[in-house]
Amino acid sequence: MRILVVDDDKSILKLIARVLRDEAYAVDTASTGEEARTLALVNEYDGIILDLQLGDRHGFEILQELRRHGRRTPVLLYSRRADSDSIVRGLDAGADDYVVKPVSNEELRARVRTLVRRGAASSRVGEQVTVGNITLNRLTRRLTSNAKEVNLTSMELKLLEHLMLRAGEIVSRSELHDKVWDMHFDPSSNVIDAHVARLRKKLQQAGSSVAITTRRGMGFVLTPSAVSP
């Protein structure tokens, strides 16, 4: 799942991004309202964490503009303002949640899980996706094969999640760059191939009935396959 975090305090921005990446989210960041607006209108996000007091624009303005453009991405507003008028105004403007700064890492994780759960509930995919004998819970980030848990790194989980959502279809390297890695990733590196190779090995060791095939010059495709005896 991909999250956009918006805050003009770069230290807070860095902290929140690290907390979410540790939870296996792909994270994009923006430190200005205009940058946030552009990213949110161009990319598909599973959730947006939006600070209200930005240097160039108010968070309410950005939220209202996204809603006017038909963007239904779940939005969590957060601010140092704890007055009921601000909270009511934010929720009336189309926010899904409102949290007052400072917020603990534990509460932030819980709020984000609730946020993306709302988005998953309104999508065709939902919280859980299954291909062959493997099942991924997109909210708890738990992968099972034959009902046994498979341990993957956060990046491996994000990679597998996207391949599972596109099972049977060819997924290009450029799409993985856009959807799985954040916008600072160098697409010329061999990181994607290295992660695919490790993911293949772990799925095979877990006895999974899926295969990740490389289509030369095109990308990768995940399909169900027979488990070797």
GROMACS .gro file of C-alpha atoms in nm:
model
  229
    1MET     CA    1   0.000   0.000   0.000
    2ARG     CA    2   0.119   0.350  -0.086
    3ILE     CA    3   0.086   0.648   0.147
    4LEU     CA    4   0.146   1.020   0.088
    5VAL     CA    5   0.271   1.215   0.392
    6VAL     CA    6   0.253   1.596   0.383
    7ASP     CA    7   0.426   1.820   0.640
    8ASP     CA    8   0.642   2.133   0.607
    9ASP     CA    9   0.851   2.024   0.907
   10LYS     CA   10   1.105   1.799   0.740
   11SER     CA   11   1.212   1.632   1.064
   12ILE     CA   12   0.854   1.522   1.132
   13LEU     CA   13   0.815   1.423   0.769
   14LYS     CA   14   1.122   1.202   0.789
   15LEU     CA   15   1.009   1.043   1.116
   16ILE     CA   16   0.659   0.955   0.993
   17ALA     CA   17   0.795   0.818   0.665
   18ARG     CA   18   1.038   0.592   0.855
   19VAL     CA   19   0.763   0.462   1.086
   20LEU     CA   20   0.537   0.377   0.792
   21ARG     CA   21   0.813   0.222   0.583
   22ASP     CA   22   0.895  -0.003   0.877
   23GLU     CA   23   0.531  -0.119   0.850
   24ALA     CA   24   0.586  -0.216   0.483
   25TYR     CA   25   0.411   0.085   0.327
   26ALA     CA   26   0.551   0.258   0.022
   27VAL     CA   27   0.577   0.625   0.122
   28ASP     CA   28   0.594   0.946  -0.083
   29THR     CA   29   0.651   1.277   0.095
   30ALA     CA   30   0.570   1.641   0.025
   31SER     CA   31   0.676   1.949   0.221
   32THR     CA   32   0.454   2.205   0.045
   33GLY     CA   33   0.085   2.218  -0.029
   34GLU     CA   34   0.138   2.261  -0.401
   35GLU     CA   35   0.366   1.957  -0.418
   36ALA     CA   36   0.110   1.756  -0.219
   37ARG     CA   37  -0.172   1.863  -0.451
   38THR     CA   38   0.025   1.758  -0.760
   39LEU     CA   39   0.127   1.420  -0.620
   40ALA     CA   40  -0.225   1.342  -0.493
   41LEU     CA   41  -0.385   1.423  -0.829
   42VAL     CA   42  -0.128   1.235  -1.038
   43ASN     CA   43  -0.075   0.920  -0.826
   44GLU     CA   44  -0.308   0.664  -0.672
   45TYR     CA   45  -0.262   0.645  -0.294
   46ASP     CA   46  -0.418   0.416  -0.036
   47GLY     CA   47  -0.410   0.697   0.219
   48ILE     CA   48  -0.290   1.055   0.272
   49ILE     CA   49  -0.159   1.205   0.599
   50LEU     CA   50  -0.205   1.579   0.564
   51ASP     CA   51  -0.079   1.851   0.797
   52LEU     CA   52  -0.312   2.150   0.820
   53GLN     CA   53  -0.060   2.429   0.877
   54LEU     CA   54   0.157   2.430   0.565
   55GLY     CA   55   0.372   2.724   0.458
   56ASP     CA   56   0.211   2.791   0.120
   57ARG     CA   57  -0.143   2.649   0.148
   58HIS     CA   58  -0.384   2.539   0.417
   59GLY     CA   59  -0.458   2.169   0.442
   60PHE     CA   60  -0.833   2.234   0.420
   61GLU     CA   61  -0.786   2.390   0.076
   62ILE     CA   62  -0.591   2.090  -0.053
   63LEU     CA   63  -0.844   1.843   0.086
   64GLN     CA   64  -1.140   2.029  -0.065
   65GLU     CA   65  -0.966   2.048  -0.403
   66LEU     CA   66  -0.898   1.674  -0.403
   67ARG     CA   67  -1.263   1.604  -0.327
   68ARG     CA   68  -1.376   1.843  -0.603
   69HIS     CA   69  -1.160   1.646  -0.847
   70GLY     CA   70  -1.332   1.325  -0.740
   71ARG     CA   71  -1.039   1.187  -0.541
   72ARG     CA   72  -1.184   0.962  -0.270
   73THR     CA   73  -0.847   0.867  -0.118
   74PRO     CA   74  -0.883   0.832   0.261
   75VAL     CA   75  -0.728   1.138   0.430
   76LEU     CA   76  -0.599   1.172   0.786
   77LEU     CA   77  -0.565   1.535   0.894
   78TYR     CA   78  -0.324   1.612   1.176
   79SER     CA   79  -0.259   1.941   1.349
   80ARG     CA   80  -0.160   2.103   1.676
   81ARG     CA   81  -0.506   2.261   1.682
   82ALA     CA   82  -0.728   2.060   1.913
   83ASP     CA   83  -1.035   2.286   1.914
   84SER     CA   84  -1.363   2.124   1.816
   85ASP     CA   85  -1.428   2.382   1.538
   86SER     CA   86  -1.113   2.274   1.350
   87ILE     CA   87  -1.195   1.906   1.392
   88VAL     CA   88  -1.554   1.952   1.274
   89ARG     CA   89  -1.443   2.167   0.980
   90GLY     CA   90  -1.188   1.907   0.875
   91LEU     CA   91  -1.434   1.619   0.887
   92ASP     CA   92  -1.698   1.825   0.705
   93ALA     CA   93  -1.442   1.906   0.435
   94GLY     CA   94  -1.410   1.535   0.358
   95ALA     CA   95  -1.141   1.406   0.594
   96ASP     CA   96  -1.174   1.050   0.720
   97ASP     CA   97  -0.995   1.114   1.049
   98TYR     CA   98  -0.834   1.392   1.251
   99VAL     CA   99  -0.552   1.354   1.502
  100VAL     CA  100  -0.389   1.615   1.724
  101LYS     CA  101  -0.009   1.650   1.737
  102PRO     CA  102   0.200   1.513   1.891
  103VAL     CA  103   0.095   1.155   1.824
  104SER     CA  104   0.277   0.841   1.936
  105ASN     CA  105   0.412   0.598   1.680
  106GLU     CA  106   0.174   0.331   1.807
  107GLU     CA  107  -0.131   0.554   1.764
  108LEU     CA  108  -0.011   0.667   1.422
  109ARG     CA  109   0.021   0.306   1.303
  110ALA     CA  110  -0.328   0.226   1.432
  111ARG     CA  111  -0.478   0.536   1.271
  112VAL     CA  112  -0.318   0.451   0.936
  113ARG     CA  113  -0.441   0.090   0.953
  114THR     CA  114  -0.793   0.221   1.009
  115LEU     CA  115  -0.749   0.473   0.729
  116VAL     CA  116  -0.644   0.221   0.465
  117ARG     CA  117  -0.906  -0.025   0.588
  118ARG     CA  118  -1.170   0.228   0.485
  119GLY     CA  119  -1.015   0.254   0.142
  120ALA     CA  120  -0.988  -0.122   0.104
  121ALA     CA  121  -1.350  -0.170   0.211
  122SER     CA  122  -1.467   0.060  -0.069
  123SER     CA  123  -1.243  -0.097  -0.334
  124ARG     CA  124  -1.292  -0.411  -0.536
  125VAL     CA  125  -0.981  -0.571  -0.386
  126GLY     CA  126  -1.059  -0.556  -0.015
  127GLU     CA  127  -0.834  -0.643   0.278
  128GLN     CA  128  -0.724  -0.989   0.164
  129VAL     CA  129  -0.595  -1.124  -0.166
  130THR     CA  130  -0.527  -1.489  -0.256
  131VAL     CA  131  -0.337  -1.643  -0.547
  132GLY     CA  132  -0.283  -2.018  -0.557
  133ASN     CA  133  -0.220  -2.135  -0.202
  134ILE     CA  134  -0.084  -1.804  -0.072
  135THR     CA  135  -0.294  -1.538   0.100
  136LEU     CA  136  -0.189  -1.186   0.192
  137ASN     CA  137  -0.376  -0.977   0.445
  138ARG     CA  138  -0.307  -0.626   0.320
  139LEU     CA  139  -0.374  -0.462   0.656
  140THR     CA  140  -0.191  -0.689   0.898
  141ARG     CA  141   0.084  -0.748   0.637
  142ARG     CA  142   0.067  -1.122   0.708
  143LEU     CA  143   0.142  -1.371   0.430
  144THR     CA  144   0.047  -1.737   0.460
  145SER     CA  145   0.117  -2.037   0.239
  146ASN     CA  146  -0.091  -2.346   0.312
  147ALA     CA  147  -0.209  -2.158   0.625
  148LYS     CA  148   0.152  -2.128   0.751
  149GLU     CA  149   0.301  -1.782   0.794
  150VAL     CA  150   0.582  -1.681   0.556
  151ASN     CA  151   0.835  -1.424   0.678
  152LEU     CA  152   0.921  -1.157   0.421
  153THR     CA  153   1.094  -0.821   0.447
  154SER     CA  154   0.880  -0.509   0.417
  155MET     CA  155   0.998  -0.449   0.060
  156GLU     CA  156   0.937  -0.811  -0.040
  157LEU     CA  157   0.583  -0.782   0.099
  158LYS     CA  158   0.517  -0.467  -0.102
  159LEU     CA  159   0.653  -0.628  -0.418
  160LEU     CA  160   0.450  -0.945  -0.373
  161GLU     CA  161   0.136  -0.747  -0.289
  162HIS     CA  162   0.148  -0.563  -0.620
  163LEU     CA  163   0.222  -0.877  -0.819
  164MET     CA  164  -0.069  -1.055  -0.648
  165LEU     CA  165  -0.304  -0.767  -0.724
  166ARG     CA  166  -0.201  -0.799  -1.090
  167ALA     CA  167  -0.183  -1.181  -1.095
  168GLY     CA  168  -0.173  -1.323  -1.446
  169GLU     CA  169  -0.075  -0.988  -1.597
  170ILE     CA  170   0.268  -0.865  -1.703
  171VAL     CA  171   0.395  -0.599  -1.462
  172SER     CA  172   0.672  -0.381  -1.604
  173ARG     CA  173   0.975  -0.264  -1.410
  174SER     CA  174   0.859   0.096  -1.455
  175GLU     CA  175   0.523   0.009  -1.293
  176LEU     CA  176   0.698  -0.154  -0.997
  177HIS     CA  177   0.914   0.155  -0.968
  178ASP     CA  178   0.603   0.377  -0.957
  179LYS     CA  179   0.383   0.161  -0.734
  180VAL     CA  180   0.619  -0.024  -0.498
  181TRP     CA  181   0.931   0.188  -0.458
  182ASP     CA  182   0.905   0.555  -0.367
  183MET     CA  183   0.975   0.841  -0.606
  184HIS     CA  184   1.344   0.866  -0.505
  185PHE     CA  185   1.422   0.515  -0.632
  186ASP     CA  186   1.680   0.484  -0.912
  187PRO     CA  187   1.508   0.279  -1.189
  188SER     CA  188   1.843   0.204  -1.356
  189SER     CA  189   1.960  -0.014  -1.064
  190ASN     CA  190   1.917  -0.393  -1.042
  191VAL     CA  191   1.736  -0.371  -0.706
  192ILE     CA  192   1.404  -0.490  -0.850
  193ASP     CA  193   1.561  -0.803  -1.003
  194ALA     CA  194   1.743  -0.879  -0.677
  195HIS     CA  195   1.423  -0.854  -0.475
  196VAL     CA  196   1.232  -1.071  -0.724
  197ALA     CA  197   1.502  -1.337  -0.702
  198ARG     CA  198   1.491  -1.345  -0.321
  199LEU     CA  199   1.110  -1.347  -0.323
  200ARG     CA  200   1.105  -1.644  -0.564
  201LYS     CA  201   1.339  -1.838  -0.335
  202LYS     CA  202   1.135  -1.770  -0.020
  203LEU     CA  203   0.806  -1.864  -0.188
  204GLN     CA  204   0.959  -2.186  -0.318
  205GLN     CA  205   1.095  -2.274   0.026
  206ALA     CA  206   0.747  -2.213   0.172
  207GLY     CA  207   0.594  -2.465  -0.071
  208SER     CA  208   0.379  -2.202  -0.241
  209SER     CA  209   0.192  -2.283  -0.559
  210VAL     CA  210   0.280  -1.962  -0.742
  211ALA     CA  211   0.556  -1.873  -0.984
  212ILE     CA  212   0.708  -1.535  -1.073
  213THR     CA  213   0.817  -1.547  -1.435
  214THR     CA  214   1.043  -1.294  -1.605
  215ARG     CA  215   0.927  -1.180  -1.949
  216ARG     CA  216   1.238  -1.044  -2.117
  217GLY     CA  217   1.203  -0.679  -2.212
  218MET     CA  218   0.853  -0.666  -2.064
  219GLY     CA  219   0.854  -0.735  -1.689
  220PHE     CA  220   0.726  -0.999  -1.447
  221VAL     CA  221   0.411  -1.205  -1.412
  222LEU     CA  222   0.285  -1.397  -1.108
  223THR     CA  223   0.069  -1.702  -1.179
  224PRO     CA  224  -0.051  -2.011  -0.990
  225SER     CA  225   0.159  -2.319  -1.059
  226ALA     CA  226   0.172  -2.680  -0.950
  227VAL     CA  227   0.373  -2.749  -0.632
  228SER     CA  228   0.656  -2.993  -0.690
  229PRO     CA  229   0.616  -3.315  -0.493
   0.00000   0.00000   0.00000
